[in-house]
mmCIF file of C-alpha atoms in Angstrom:
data_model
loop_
_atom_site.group_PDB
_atom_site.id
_atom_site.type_symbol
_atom_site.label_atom_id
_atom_site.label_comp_id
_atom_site.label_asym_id
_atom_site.label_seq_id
_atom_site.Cartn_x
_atom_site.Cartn_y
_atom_site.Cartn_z
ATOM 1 C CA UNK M 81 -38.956 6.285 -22.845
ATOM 2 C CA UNK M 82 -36.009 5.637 -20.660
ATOM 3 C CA UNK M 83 -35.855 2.476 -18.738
ATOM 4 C CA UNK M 84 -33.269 2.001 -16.237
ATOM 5 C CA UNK M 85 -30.946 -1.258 -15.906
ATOM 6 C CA UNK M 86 -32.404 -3.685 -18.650
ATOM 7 C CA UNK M 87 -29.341 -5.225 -19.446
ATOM 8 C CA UNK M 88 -26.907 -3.836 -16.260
ATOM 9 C CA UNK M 89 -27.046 -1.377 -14.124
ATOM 10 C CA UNK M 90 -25.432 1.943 -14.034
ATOM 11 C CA UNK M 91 -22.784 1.980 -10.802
ATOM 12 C CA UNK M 92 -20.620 4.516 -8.204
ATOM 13 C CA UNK M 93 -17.829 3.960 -6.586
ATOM 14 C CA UNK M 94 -15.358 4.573 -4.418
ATOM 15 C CA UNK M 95 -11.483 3.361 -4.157
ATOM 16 C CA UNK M 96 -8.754 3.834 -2.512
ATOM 17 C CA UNK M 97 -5.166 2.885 -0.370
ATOM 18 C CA UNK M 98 -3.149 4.862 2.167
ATOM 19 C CA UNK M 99 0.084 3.746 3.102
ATOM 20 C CA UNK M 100 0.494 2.789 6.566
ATOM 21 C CA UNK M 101 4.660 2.463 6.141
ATOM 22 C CA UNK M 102 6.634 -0.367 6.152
ATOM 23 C CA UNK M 103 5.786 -1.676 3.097
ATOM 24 C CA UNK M 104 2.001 -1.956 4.558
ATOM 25 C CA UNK M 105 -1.119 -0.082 2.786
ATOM 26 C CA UNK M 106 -4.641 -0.044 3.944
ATOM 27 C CA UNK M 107 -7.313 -0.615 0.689
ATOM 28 C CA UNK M 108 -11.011 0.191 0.435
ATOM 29 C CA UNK M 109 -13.646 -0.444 -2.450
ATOM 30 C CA UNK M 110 -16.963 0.869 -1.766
ATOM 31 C CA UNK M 111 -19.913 0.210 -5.230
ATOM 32 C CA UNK M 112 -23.756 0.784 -5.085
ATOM 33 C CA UNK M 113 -25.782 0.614 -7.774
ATOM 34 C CA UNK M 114 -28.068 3.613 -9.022
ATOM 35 C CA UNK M 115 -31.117 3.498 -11.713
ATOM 36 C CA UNK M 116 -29.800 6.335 -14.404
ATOM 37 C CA UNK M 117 -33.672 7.420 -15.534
ATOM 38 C CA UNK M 118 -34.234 8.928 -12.073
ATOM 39 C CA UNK M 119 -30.800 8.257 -9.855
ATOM 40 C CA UNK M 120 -32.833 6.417 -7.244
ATOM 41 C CA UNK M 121 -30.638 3.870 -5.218
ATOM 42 C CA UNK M 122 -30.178 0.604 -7.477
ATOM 43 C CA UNK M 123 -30.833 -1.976 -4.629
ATOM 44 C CA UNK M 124 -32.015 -2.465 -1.296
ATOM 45 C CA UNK M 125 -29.254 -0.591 0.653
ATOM 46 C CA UNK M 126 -26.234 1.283 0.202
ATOM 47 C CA UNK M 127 -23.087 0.281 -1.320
ATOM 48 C CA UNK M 128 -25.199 -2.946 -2.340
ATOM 49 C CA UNK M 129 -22.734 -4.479 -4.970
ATOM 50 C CA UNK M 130 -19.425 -4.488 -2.644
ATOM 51 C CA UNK M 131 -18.079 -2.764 0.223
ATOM 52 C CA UNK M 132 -14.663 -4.396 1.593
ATOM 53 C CA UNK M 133 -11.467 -2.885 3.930
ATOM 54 C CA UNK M 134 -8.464 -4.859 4.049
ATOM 55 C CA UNK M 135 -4.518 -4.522 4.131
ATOM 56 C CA UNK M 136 -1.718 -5.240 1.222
ATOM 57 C CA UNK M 137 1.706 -5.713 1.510
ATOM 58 C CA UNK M 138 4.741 -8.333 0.630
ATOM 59 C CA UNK M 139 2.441 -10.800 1.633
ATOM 60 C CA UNK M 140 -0.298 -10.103 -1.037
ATOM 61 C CA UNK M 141 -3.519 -8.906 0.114
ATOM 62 C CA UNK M 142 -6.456 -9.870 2.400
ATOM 63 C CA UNK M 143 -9.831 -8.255 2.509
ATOM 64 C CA UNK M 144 -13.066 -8.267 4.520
ATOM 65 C CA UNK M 145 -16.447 -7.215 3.475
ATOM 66 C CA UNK M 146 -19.388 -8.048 0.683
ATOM 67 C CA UNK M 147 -17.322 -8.935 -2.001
ATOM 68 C CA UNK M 148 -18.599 -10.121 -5.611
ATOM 69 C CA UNK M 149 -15.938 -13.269 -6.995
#
């Protein structure tokens, strides 16, 4: 039998930066969790295990959202 997530769940995601010139970029990380036995949604709502914007540049980078440490 196949049991989803004993140890860890399985996870999506999406990533990504677009430069906004000047030595500016804007970033994005969006993660949900999903069970892999029947690919039902892993938690209680979508993009559960991080969702964050934010901007990077000479200055580092600072970002907003549900963020795991």
């Amino acid at each position: 039998r196949l049991s989803s997530g004993n140890m860890s769940t399985s996870r999506w995601g999406l990533r990504g930066t677009e430069d906004l010139g000047g030595g500016l970029k804007a970033v994005f990380d969006l993660e949900s969790g999903f069970n892999l036995d029947d690919g039902a949604q892993g938690g209680n709502r979508l993009f559960d295990r991080g969702a964050l914007v934010g901007l990077a540049g000479s200055f580092g980078q600072v970002t907003l959202g549900r963020q795991t440490t």
